């Protein structure tokens, strides 16, 4: 158990509405990541963070923003949800920094209708 | 972006058989990792092999790395039904950034 909690675990929302997914960790690790997983695409990096207020874009960041005001929380926001953002979202942490082993949360299933 | 590609996409075997899946990547790496994902769950780290290593073992898992061919293989010996899952390779080709994952191999082990 890597001490990662994602919320909500399941959500259905309407197109055009804002959505925020939360990732909470109990270990105070610096490095946190948001990935999305879609059939045929595997896991793709959305955003990552190397500390409080230190975030950067990943491969598929368009339409997403993140915030990290506390070490333990990494928030992913869809400003105006679209059907193409229907996906499973995984948060991950790395105790040892970039390129090393990462530990995943259990995922958040988001459906945009 | 640089990405590992697993092969085959899907693999079905009987309990007791060995399962081999492969990963190819495009650019130089510092290490390569394998992860497993059970249906509906998050990914779980299995093993990490560094670029200066050629082979690594962990229980029934054997990973090889051939940097000249930019490829890795994951062998699961004496497969069990509980090994049924998707397996992903991940690389760290860009220093200082996050891991890049392949699309995965779905392994089905029947009893």
Coordinates of N, CA and C in Angstrom, one line a residue:
Chain A
X1 N 0.8 -1.2 0.0 CA 0.0 0.0 0.0 C 0.9 1.2 0.0
X2 N 0.8 2.0 -1.1 CA 1.7 3.2 -1.2 C 1.1 4.4 -0.6
X3 N -0.1 4.3 0.1 CA -0.7 5.4 0.8 C -1.2 6.5 -0.2
X4 N -1.7 6.0 -1.3 CA -2.3 6.9 -2.3 C -3.8 6.8 -2.4
X5 N -4.5 7.8 -2.3 CA -6.0 7.8 -2.3 C -6.4 8.8 -3.4
X6 N -7.2 8.2 -4.4 CA -7.8 9.0 -5.4 C -9.3 9.2 -5.1
X7 N -9.8 10.4 -5.4 CA -11.2 10.7 -5.3 C -11.7 11.7 -6.3
X8 N -12.9 11.5 -6.8 CA -13.7 10.4 -6.6 C -13.2 9.2 -7.4
X9 N -13.7 8.0 -7.0 CA -13.3 6.8 -7.8 C -14.1 6.6 -9.0
X10 N -15.3 7.1 -9.0 CA -16.2 7.0 -10.2 C -17.0 8.3 -10.3
X11 N -17.0 8.8 -11.5 CA -17.8 10.1 -11.7 C -18.4 10.1 -13.1
X12 N -19.6 10.5 -13.2 CA -20.3 10.8 -14.5 C -20.6 12.3 -14.5
X13 N -20.2 13.0 -15.5 CA -20.4 14.4 -15.6 C -20.9 14.8 -17.0
X14 N -21.4 16.0 -17.1 CA -21.9 16.4 -18.4 C -20.8 17.2 -19.2
X15 N -20.9 17.2 -20.5 CA -20.0 18.0 -21.3 C -20.1 19.4 -20.9
X16 N -18.9 20.0 -20.8 CA -18.8 21.5 -20.5 C -18.7 21.8 -19.0
X17 N -18.9 20.8 -18.1 CA -18.8 21.1 -16.7 C -17.3 20.9 -16.2
X18 N -17.0 21.6 -15.2 CA -15.6 21.5 -14.6 C -15.6 20.2 -13.7
X19 N -14.4 19.6 -13.7 CA -14.3 18.4 -12.9 C -12.9 18.5 -12.2
X20 N -12.8 18.1 -11.0 CA -11.5 18.1 -10.3 C -11.4 16.7 -9.7
X21 N -10.2 16.1 -10.0 CA -9.9 14.8 -9.4 C -8.8 15.1 -8.4
X22 N -8.8 14.4 -7.3 CA -7.9 14.6 -6.2 C -7.0 13.4 -6.0
X23 N -5.7 13.6 -5.8 CA -4.8 12.6 -5.4 C -4.2 13.0 -4.1
X24 N -4.3 12.1 -3.1 CA -3.8 12.4 -1.8 C -2.8 11.3 -1.4
X25 N -1.6 11.7 -0.9 CA -0.6 10.7 -0.5 C -0.3 11.0 1.0
X26 N 0.1 9.9 1.7 CA 0.4 10.0 3.1 C 1.9 10.1 3.4
X27 N 2.7 9.9 2.4 CA 4.1 9.7 2.6 C 5.0 11.0 2.3
X28 N 4.4 12.1 1.9 CA 5.1 13.3 1.7 C 6.2 13.2 0.6
X29 N 6.0 12.4 -0.4 CA 6.9 12.3 -1.5 C 6.8 13.5 -2.4
X30 N 7.9 14.0 -2.9 CA 7.9 15.1 -3.8 C 7.3 14.9 -5.2
X31 N 7.5 13.7 -5.7 CA 7.2 13.5 -7.1 C 5.8 12.8 -7.3
X32 N 5.0 13.5 -8.0 CA 3.6 13.0 -8.2 C 3.3 13.2 -9.7
X33 N 2.4 12.3 -10.2 CA 2.1 12.2 -11.6 C 0.6 11.9 -11.8
X34 N 0.1 12.4 -12.9 CA -1.2 12.1 -13.4 C -1.1 11.5 -14.8
X35 N -1.7 10.2 -15.0 CA -1.7 9.6 -16.2 C -3.2 9.3 -16.6
X36 N -3.5 9.1 -17.9 CA -4.8 8.6 -18.3 C -4.5 7.3 -19.1
X37 N -5.5 6.4 -18.9 CA -5.4 5.2 -19.6 C -6.6 4.9 -20.5
X38 N -6.3 4.7 -21.8 CA -7.4 4.5 -22.7 C -7.1 3.3 -23.6
X39 N -8.1 2.5 -24.0 CA -7.9 1.4 -24.9 C -7.1 1.7 -26.1
X40 N -6.1 1.0 -26.4 CA -5.3 1.3 -27.6 C -4.2 2.3 -27.4
X41 N -4.2 3.0 -26.3 CA -3.2 4.0 -26.1 C -2.3 3.7 -24.9
X42 N -2.7 2.8 -24.1 CA -1.9 2.5 -22.9 C -2.0 3.7 -21.9
X43 N -0.9 3.9 -21.2 CA -0.9 5.1 -20.2 C -0.2 6.2 -20.8
X44 N -0.8 7.4 -20.7 CA -0.2 8.6 -21.2 C -0.1 9.7 -20.1
X45 N 1.0 10.3 -20.0 CA 1.3 11.3 -19.0 C 0.6 12.6 -19.3
X46 N -0.2 13.1 -18.3 CA -0.9 14.3 -18.4 C -0.1 15.5 -17.9
X47 N 0.2 15.4 -16.6 CA 1.0 16.4 -15.9 C 1.8 15.7 -14.8
X48 N 2.8 16.4 -14.3 CA 3.6 15.9 -13.2 C 4.1 17.0 -12.3
X49 N 4.5 16.7 -11.1 CA 4.9 17.7 -10.1 C 6.1 17.2 -9.4
X50 N 7.0 18.1 -9.2 CA 8.2 17.8 -8.4 C 8.3 18.5 -7.1
X51 N 7.2 19.0 -6.7 CA 7.1 19.7 -5.4 C 6.0 20.7 -5.4
X52 N 5.8 21.3 -4.2 CA 4.7 22.3 -4.1 C 4.9 23.4 -5.1
X53 N 3.9 23.7 -5.8 CA 3.9 24.7 -6.9 C 4.9 24.5 -8.0
X54 N 5.4 23.3 -8.2 CA 6.3 22.9 -9.2 C 5.7 21.9 -10.1
X55 N 5.1 22.3 -11.2 CA 4.4 21.3 -12.0 C 4.8 21.5 -13.5
X56 N 4.6 20.5 -14.3 CA 5.0 20.6 -15.7 C 4.0 19.7 -16.5
X57 N 4.0 20.0 -17.8 CA 3.1 19.3 -18.7 C 3.7 18.0 -19.2
X58 N 2.8 17.1 -19.4 CA 3.2 15.8 -20.0 C 2.7 15.8 -21.5
X59 N 2.6 14.6 -22.0 CA 2.3 14.3 -23.4 C 0.9 14.8 -23.8
X60 N -0.1 14.7 -22.9 CA -1.5 15.0 -23.3 C -2.1 16.0 -22.3
X61 N -1.5 17.1 -22.2 CA -1.9 18.1 -21.2 C -3.0 19.0 -21.6
X62 N -3.3 19.1 -22.9 CA -4.3 20.0 -23.4 C -5.7 19.7 -22.8
X63 N -6.3 20.7 -22.2 CA -7.6 20.6 -21.6 C -7.6 20.2 -20.1
X64 N -6.3 20.1 -19.6 CA -6.1 19.8 -18.2 C -5.3 20.8 -17.5
X65 N -5.5 21.1 -16.2 CA -4.6 21.9 -15.4 C -4.4 21.1 -14.1
X66 N -3.4 21.5 -13.4 CA -3.1 20.8 -12.1 C -2.7 21.9 -11.1
X67 N -2.8 21.5 -9.9 CA -2.3 22.4 -8.8 C -1.8 21.5 -7.7
X68 N -0.8 22.0 -7.0 CA -0.1 21.4 -5.9 C 0.3 22.4 -4.9
X69 N -0.7 22.7 -4.0 CA -0.4 23.7 -3.0 C 0.1 23.1 -1.7
X70 N -0.1 21.8 -1.5 CA 0.4 21.0 -0.4 C 1.2 19.8 -0.9
X71 N 2.2 19.3 -0.3 CA 2.9 18.2 -0.7 C 2.0 17.0 -0.9
X72 N 1.1 16.8 0.0 CA 0.3 15.6 0.0 C -0.8 15.5 -1.1
X73 N -1.2 16.7 -1.7 CA -2.3 16.7 -2.6 C -1.9 17.2 -4.0
X74 N -2.4 16.5 -5.0 CA -2.1 16.8 -6.4 C -3.5 16.8 -7.1
X75 N -3.9 17.9 -7.5 CA -5.3 18.0 -8.1 C -5.2 18.1 -9.6
X76 N -6.1 17.4 -10.3 CA -6.2 17.5 -11.7 C -7.6 18.0 -12.1
X77 N -7.6 19.1 -12.8 CA -8.8 19.8 -13.2 C -9.1 19.7 -14.7
X78 N -10.3 19.3 -15.0 CA -10.8 19.5 -16.4 C -11.6 20.7 -16.4
X79 N -11.2 21.8 -17.0 CA -11.9 23.1 -16.9 C -13.3 23.0 -17.5
X80 N -13.4 22.3 -18.6 CA -14.6 22.1 -19.3 C -14.6 20.7 -20.0
X81 N -15.2 19.8 -19.3 CA -15.0 18.4 -19.7 C -15.6 18.1 -21.1
X82 N -14.9 17.3 -21.9 CA -15.4 16.9 -23.2 C -15.4 15.4 -23.2
X83 N -16.2 14.8 -24.2 CA -16.3 13.4 -24.2 C -15.0 12.7 -24.5
X84 N -14.0 13.3 -25.1 CA -12.7 12.7 -25.3 C -11.9 12.6 -24.1
X85 N -12.4 13.2 -23.0 CA -11.7 13.1 -21.7 C -12.3 11.9 -20.8
X86 N -13.3 11.2 -21.4 CA -13.8 10.0 -20.8 C -12.6 9.0 -20.7
X87 N -12.2 8.6 -19.5 CA -11.0 7.8 -19.4 C -10.9 7.3 -17.9
X88 N -9.9 6.5 -17.7 CA -9.5 6.2 -16.4 C -8.2 7.0 -16.0
X89 N -8.2 7.7 -14.9 CA -7.2 8.5 -14.5 C -6.4 7.9 -13.3
X90 N -5.1 7.8 -13.5 CA -4.3 7.3 -12.4 C -3.3 8.3 -11.9
X91 N -3.3 8.4 -10.6 CA -2.2 9.2 -9.9 C -1.1 8.3 -9.5
X92 N 0.1 8.8 -9.5 CA 1.2 8.0 -9.1 C 2.2 8.8 -8.4
X93 N 3.0 8.2 -7.5 CA 4.0 8.9 -6.8 C 5.4 8.2 -7.0
X94 N 6.5 8.9 -6.8 CA 7.8 8.3 -6.9 C 8.6 8.7 -5.7
X95 N 8.9 7.7 -4.9 CA 9.7 8.1 -3.7 C 11.2 8.5 -4.0
X96 N 11.6 8.0 -5.2 CA 13.0 8.2 -5.5 C 13.3 9.1 -6.7
X97 N 12.3 9.7 -7.2 CA 12.5 10.7 -8.3 C 12.3 10.2 -9.7
X98 N 12.5 11.1 -10.6 CA 12.2 10.8 -12.0 C 13.0 9.6 -12.5
X99 N 12.3 8.7 -13.3 CA 12.9 7.6 -13.9 C 13.0 6.4 -13.0
X100 N 12.6 6.5 -11.7 CA 12.6 5.4 -10.8 C 11.2 4.8 -10.6
X101 N 11.2 3.8 -9.8 CA 9.9 3.1 -9.6 C 8.8 4.1 -9.1
X102 N 7.6 3.9 -9.7 CA 6.5 4.7 -9.2 C 5.4 3.8 -8.7
X103 N 4.6 4.3 -7.9 CA 3.5 3.6 -7.2 C 2.2 4.3 -7.6
X104 N 1.2 3.5 -8.0 CA 0.0 4.0 -8.6 C -1.2 3.9 -7.5
X105 N -2.1 4.9 -7.7 CA -3.4 4.8 -7.0 C -4.3 3.8 -7.7
X106 N -5.5 3.7 -7.2 CA -6.4 2.7 -7.8 C -7.2 3.2 -8.9
X107 N -7.1 4.5 -9.3 CA -7.7 5.0 -10.5 C -9.0 5.7 -10.2
X108 N -9.3 6.7 -11.1 CA -10.6 7.4 -11.1 C -11.3 7.2 -12.5
X109 N -12.5 6.6 -12.5 CA -13.2 6.4 -13.7 C -14.1 7.6 -14.0
X110 N -13.8 8.3 -15.1 CA -14.6 9.5 -15.4 C -15.3 9.2 -16.7
X111 N -16.6 9.5 -16.7 CA -17.4 9.4 -17.9 C -18.0 10.8 -18.2
X112 N -17.7 11.3 -19.4 CA -18.3 12.6 -19.8 C -19.4 12.3 -20.8
X113 N -20.6 12.7 -20.5 CA -21.8 12.4 -21.4 C -22.3 13.7 -22.0
Chain B
X1 N 6.0 11.0 -28.7 CA 7.0 10.9 -27.7 C 7.6 9.5 -27.7
X2 N 8.8 9.3 -27.2 CA 9.4 8.0 -27.1 C 8.5 7.0 -26.3
X3 N 8.4 5.8 -26.7 CA 7.5 4.9 -26.0 C 8.0 3.5 -26.2
X4 N 7.8 2.7 -25.2 CA 8.1 1.3 -25.4 C 6.9 0.6 -26.0
X5 N 7.1 -0.4 -26.8 CA 6.0 -1.1 -27.5 C 6.1 -2.5 -27.1
X6 N 5.1 -3.1 -26.5 CA 5.1 -4.5 -26.1 C 4.6 -5.4 -27.3
X7 N 5.1 -6.6 -27.2 CA 4.7 -7.5 -28.2 C 4.7 -8.9 -27.5
X8 N 3.7 -9.8 -27.7 CA 2.4 -9.5 -28.5 C 1.5 -8.6 -27.7
X9 N 0.4 -8.2 -28.4 CA -0.6 -7.4 -27.7 C -1.4 -8.3 -26.7
X10 N -1.6 -9.5 -27.1 CA -2.4 -10.5 -26.3 C -1.7 -11.8 -26.4
X11 N -1.8 -12.6 -25.2 CA -1.2 -13.9 -25.1 C -2.0 -14.8 -24.3
X12 N -2.4 -15.9 -24.8 CA -3.2 -16.9 -24.0 C -2.4 -18.2 -23.9
X13 N -2.3 -18.6 -22.6 CA -1.5 -19.9 -22.4 C -2.2 -20.7 -21.3
X14 N -1.7 -21.9 -21.1 CA -2.3 -22.8 -20.1 C -1.4 -22.7 -18.8
X15 N -2.0 -22.9 -17.7 CA -1.3 -23.0 -16.4 C -0.1 -23.9 -16.6
X16 N 1.0 -23.5 -16.0 CA 2.2 -24.3 -16.0 C 3.2 -23.9 -17.2
X17 N 2.6 -23.3 -18.2 CA 3.5 -22.9 -19.3 C 4.2 -21.6 -19.0
X18 N 5.2 -21.3 -19.8 CA 5.9 -20.1 -19.6 C 5.3 -19.0 -20.6
X19 N 5.4 -17.8 -20.1 CA 4.9 -16.7 -20.9 C 6.0 -15.7 -21.1
X20 N 6.2 -15.3 -22.4 CA 7.2 -14.4 -22.8 C 6.6 -13.2 -23.5
X21 N 6.9 -12.0 -23.0 CA 6.5 -10.8 -23.7 C 7.7 -9.9 -23.9
X22 N 7.6 -9.1 -24.9 CA 8.7 -8.3 -25.3 C 8.4 -6.8 -25.4
X23 N 9.4 -6.0 -25.2 CA 9.3 -4.6 -25.3 C 10.4 -4.0 -26.1
X24 N 10.1 -3.1 -27.0 CA 11.1 -2.4 -27.8 C 10.9 -0.9 -27.6
X25 N 12.0 -0.3 -27.6 CA 12.0 1.2 -27.4 C 12.9 1.9 -28.4
X26 N 12.8 3.2 -28.4 CA 13.5 3.9 -29.5 C 14.8 4.6 -29.2
X27 N 14.9 5.1 -28.0 CA 16.1 5.9 -27.7 C 16.8 5.3 -26.4
X28 N 18.0 5.9 -26.2 CA 18.8 5.4 -25.0 C 18.0 5.6 -23.7
X29 N 18.2 4.6 -22.8 CA 17.5 4.7 -21.5 C 18.5 4.5 -20.4
X30 N 18.1 4.9 -19.2 CA 18.9 4.6 -18.0 C 18.4 3.3 -17.3
X31 N 17.1 3.1 -17.4 CA 16.6 1.8 -16.9 C 15.3 1.5 -17.6
X32 N 14.8 0.3 -17.5 CA 13.6 -0.1 -18.0 C 12.8 -0.9 -16.9
X33 N 11.5 -0.7 -16.8 CA 10.8 -1.3 -15.8 C 9.6 -2.1 -16.4
X34 N 9.1 -3.1 -15.6 CA 7.9 -3.8 -16.0 C 6.9 -3.6 -14.9
X35 N 5.7 -3.4 -15.3 CA 4.5 -3.3 -14.3 C 3.4 -4.3 -14.7
X36 N 2.6 -4.6 -13.8 CA 1.5 -5.5 -14.0 C 0.2 -4.7 -13.6
X37 N -0.9 -5.0 -14.3 CA -2.1 -4.4 -14.0 C -3.2 -5.4 -14.0
X38 N -3.8 -5.7 -12.9 CA -5.0 -6.6 -12.8 C -6.2 -5.7 -13.2
X39 N -7.2 -6.4 -13.8 CA -8.4 -5.7 -14.3 C -9.0 -4.8 -13.2
X40 N -9.2 -3.5 -13.6 CA -9.8 -2.6 -12.7 C -9.0 -2.0 -11.6
X41 N -7.7 -2.3 -11.7 CA -6.8 -1.9 -10.6 C -5.7 -1.0 -11.1
X42 N -4.9 -0.4 -10.2 CA -3.7 0.4 -10.6 C -2.6 -0.5 -11.0
X43 N -1.6 0.0 -11.6 CA -0.4 -0.7 -12.0 C 0.5 -1.0 -10.8
X44 N 1.1 -2.1 -10.8 CA 2.0 -2.6 -9.7 C 3.4 -2.8 -10.3
X45 N 4.4 -2.3 -9.7 CA 5.8 -2.4 -10.1 C 6.2 -3.9 -9.9
X46 N 6.9 -4.4 -11.0 CA 7.4 -5.8 -10.9 C 8.9 -5.8 -10.7
X47 N 9.6 -5.1 -11.6 CA 11.0 -5.3 -11.7 C 11.6 -4.1 -12.5
X48 N 12.8 -3.7 -12.1 CA 13.6 -2.6 -12.8 C 14.9 -3.2 -13.2
X49 N 15.3 -2.9 -14.4 CA 16.6 -3.4 -14.9 C 17.3 -2.1 -15.4
X50 N 18.6 -2.0 -15.0 CA 19.3 -0.8 -15.4 C 20.0 -1.1 -16.7
X51 N 20.4 0.0 -17.4 CA 21.0 -0.1 -18.7 C 22.3 -0.9 -18.7
X52 N 23.0 -1.0 -17.6 CA 24.3 -1.8 -17.5 C 24.1 -3.2 -17.1
X53 N 22.8 -3.6 -16.9 CA 22.5 -5.0 -16.6 C 21.9 -5.7 -17.8
X54 N 22.1 -7.0 -17.9 CA 21.6 -7.8 -19.0 C 20.5 -8.7 -18.6
X55 N 20.5 -9.1 -17.4 CA 19.4 -10.0 -16.9 C 19.2 -9.8 -15.4
X56 N 17.9 -10.0 -15.1 CA 17.5 -9.8 -13.7 C 16.4 -10.8 -13.4
X57 N 16.4 -11.4 -12.1 CA 15.4 -12.3 -11.7 C 14.7 -11.8 -10.5
X58 N 13.4 -12.2 -10.4 CA 12.7 -12.0 -9.2 C 11.6 -13.0 -9.1
X59 N 11.8 -14.0 -8.3 CA 10.9 -15.1 -8.2 C 10.7 -15.8 -9.5
X60 N 9.5 -15.9 -10.0 CA 9.3 -16.6 -11.3 C 9.5 -15.6 -12.5
X61 N 9.9 -14.5 -12.2 CA 10.1 -13.5 -13.3 C 11.6 -13.4 -13.7
X62 N 11.8 -13.3 -15.0 CA 13.1 -13.1 -15.5 C 13.1 -12.0 -16.6
X63 N 13.9 -11.0 -16.4 CA 13.9 -9.9 -17.4 C 15.2 -9.8 -18.0
X64 N 15.3 -9.6 -19.3 CA 16.5 -9.4 -20.0 C 16.5 -8.1 -20.7
X65 N 17.6 -7.5 -20.9 CA 17.7 -6.2 -21.6 C 18.8 -6.3 -22.6
X66 N 18.6 -5.9 -23.8 CA 19.6 -5.8 -24.8 C 19.6 -4.4 -25.4
X67 N 20.5 -3.6 -24.9 CA 20.5 -2.2 -25.2 C 20.9 -2.0 -26.7
X68 N 21.7 -2.9 -27.3 CA 22.1 -2.8 -28.7 C 20.9 -2.9 -29.6
X69 N 19.9 -3.7 -29.2 CA 18.7 -3.9 -30.0 C 17.6 -3.1 -29.4
X70 N 17.8 -2.4 -28.4 CA 16.8 -1.6 -27.7 C 15.5 -2.4 -27.5
X71 N 15.7 -3.5 -26.7 CA 14.6 -4.4 -26.5 C 14.8 -5.1 -25.1
X72 N 13.7 -5.5 -24.6 CA 13.7 -6.2 -23.3 C 12.6 -7.3 -23.4
X73 N 12.8 -8.3 -22.6 CA 11.8 -9.4 -22.5 C 11.5 -9.7 -21.1
X74 N 10.2 -10.0 -20.8 CA 9.8 -10.5 -19.5 C 9.3 -11.9 -19.7
X75 N 9.9 -12.8 -18.9 CA 9.5 -14.2 -18.9 C 8.9 -14.5 -17.6
X76 N 7.7 -15.1 -17.6 CA 7.1 -15.6 -16.4 C 7.1 -17.1 -16.5
X77 N 7.8 -17.8 -15.6 CA 7.8 -19.2 -15.7 C 6.7 -19.9 -14.9
X78 N 6.3 -21.0 -15.3 CA 5.3 -21.8 -14.6 C 4.1 -21.0 -14.3
X79 N 3.5 -20.4 -15.3 CA 2.4 -19.5 -15.1 C 1.2 -20.0 -14.3
X80 N 0.5 -19.2 -13.6 CA -0.6 -19.5 -12.8 C -1.8 -18.7 -13.3
X81 N -3.0 -19.1 -13.0 CA -4.2 -18.3 -13.3 C -4.1 -16.9 -12.7
X82 N -3.5 -16.8 -11.6 CA -3.4 -15.5 -10.9 C -2.4 -14.5 -11.7
X83 N -1.7 -15.0 -12.7 CA -0.8 -14.2 -13.5 C -1.6 -13.5 -14.6
X84 N -2.9 -13.8 -14.7 CA -3.7 -13.2 -15.7 C -3.8 -11.7 -15.4
X85 N -3.3 -10.9 -16.4 CA -3.2 -9.4 -16.1 C -2.7 -8.8 -17.4
X86 N -2.5 -7.5 -17.4 CA -1.8 -6.8 -18.5 C -0.5 -6.4 -17.9
X87 N 0.5 -6.5 -18.8 CA 1.9 -6.2 -18.4 C 2.4 -5.0 -19.3
X88 N 3.1 -4.1 -18.6 CA 3.5 -2.9 -19.3 C 5.0 -2.7 -19.1
X89 N 5.7 -2.3 -20.1 CA 7.1 -1.8 -19.9 C 7.1 -0.3 -19.8
X90 N 8.1 0.2 -19.1 CA 8.2 1.7 -19.0 C 9.6 2.1 -19.0
X91 N 9.9 3.2 -19.7 CA 11.3 3.6 -19.8 C 11.4 5.1 -19.4
X92 N 12.6 5.5 -19.1 CA 12.9 6.8 -18.6 C 13.8 7.5 -19.6
X93 N 13.5 7.5 -20.9 CA 14.4 7.9 -21.9 C 14.8 9.4 -21.7
X94 N 13.9 10.2 -21.2 CA 14.2 11.6 -21.1 C 14.5 11.9 -19.6
X95 N 15.8 12.2 -19.4 CA 16.2 12.4 -18.0 C 15.4 13.5 -17.3
X96 N 15.0 13.3 -16.1 CA 14.4 14.3 -15.4 C 12.9 14.4 -15.6
X97 N 12.3 13.5 -16.4 CA 10.9 13.5 -16.6 C 10.3 12.2 -16.2
X98 N 9.0 12.0 -16.4 CA 8.3 10.9 -15.9 C 8.5 9.7 -16.8
X99 N 8.1 8.5 -16.3 CA 8.2 7.3 -17.1 C 7.2 7.3 -18.2
X100 N 7.7 6.7 -19.3 CA 6.8 6.6 -20.5 C 6.5 5.1 -20.6
X101 N 5.2 4.8 -20.7 CA 4.7 3.5 -20.8 C 4.3 3.0 -22.2
X102 N 4.4 1.7 -22.4 CA 3.9 1.1 -23.6 C 2.5 0.8 -23.5
X103 N 1.9 0.2 -24.5 CA 0.5 -0.1 -24.6 C 0.1 -1.4 -23.9
X104 N 1.1 -2.2 -23.6 CA 0.8 -3.4 -22.8 C 0.6 -4.7 -23.5
X105 N 0.8 -5.8 -22.8 CA 0.5 -7.1 -23.3 C -0.5 -7.7 -22.3
X106 N -1.6 -8.2 -22.9 CA -2.7 -8.8 -22.0 C -2.4 -10.3 -22.0
X107 N -2.1 -10.8 -20.8 CA -1.9 -12.2 -20.6 C -3.1 -12.9 -20.0
X108 N -3.5 -14.0 -20.6 CA -4.6 -14.8 -20.0 C -4.0 -16.2 -19.8
X109 N -4.1 -16.6 -18.5 CA -3.7 -17.9 -18.2 C -4.9 -18.8 -17.7
X110 N -5.1 -19.8 -18.5 CA -6.3 -20.7 -18.1 C -5.9 -21.9 -17.5
X111 N -6.8 -22.4 -16.6 CA -6.5 -23.6 -15.8 C -7.0 -24.9 -16.5

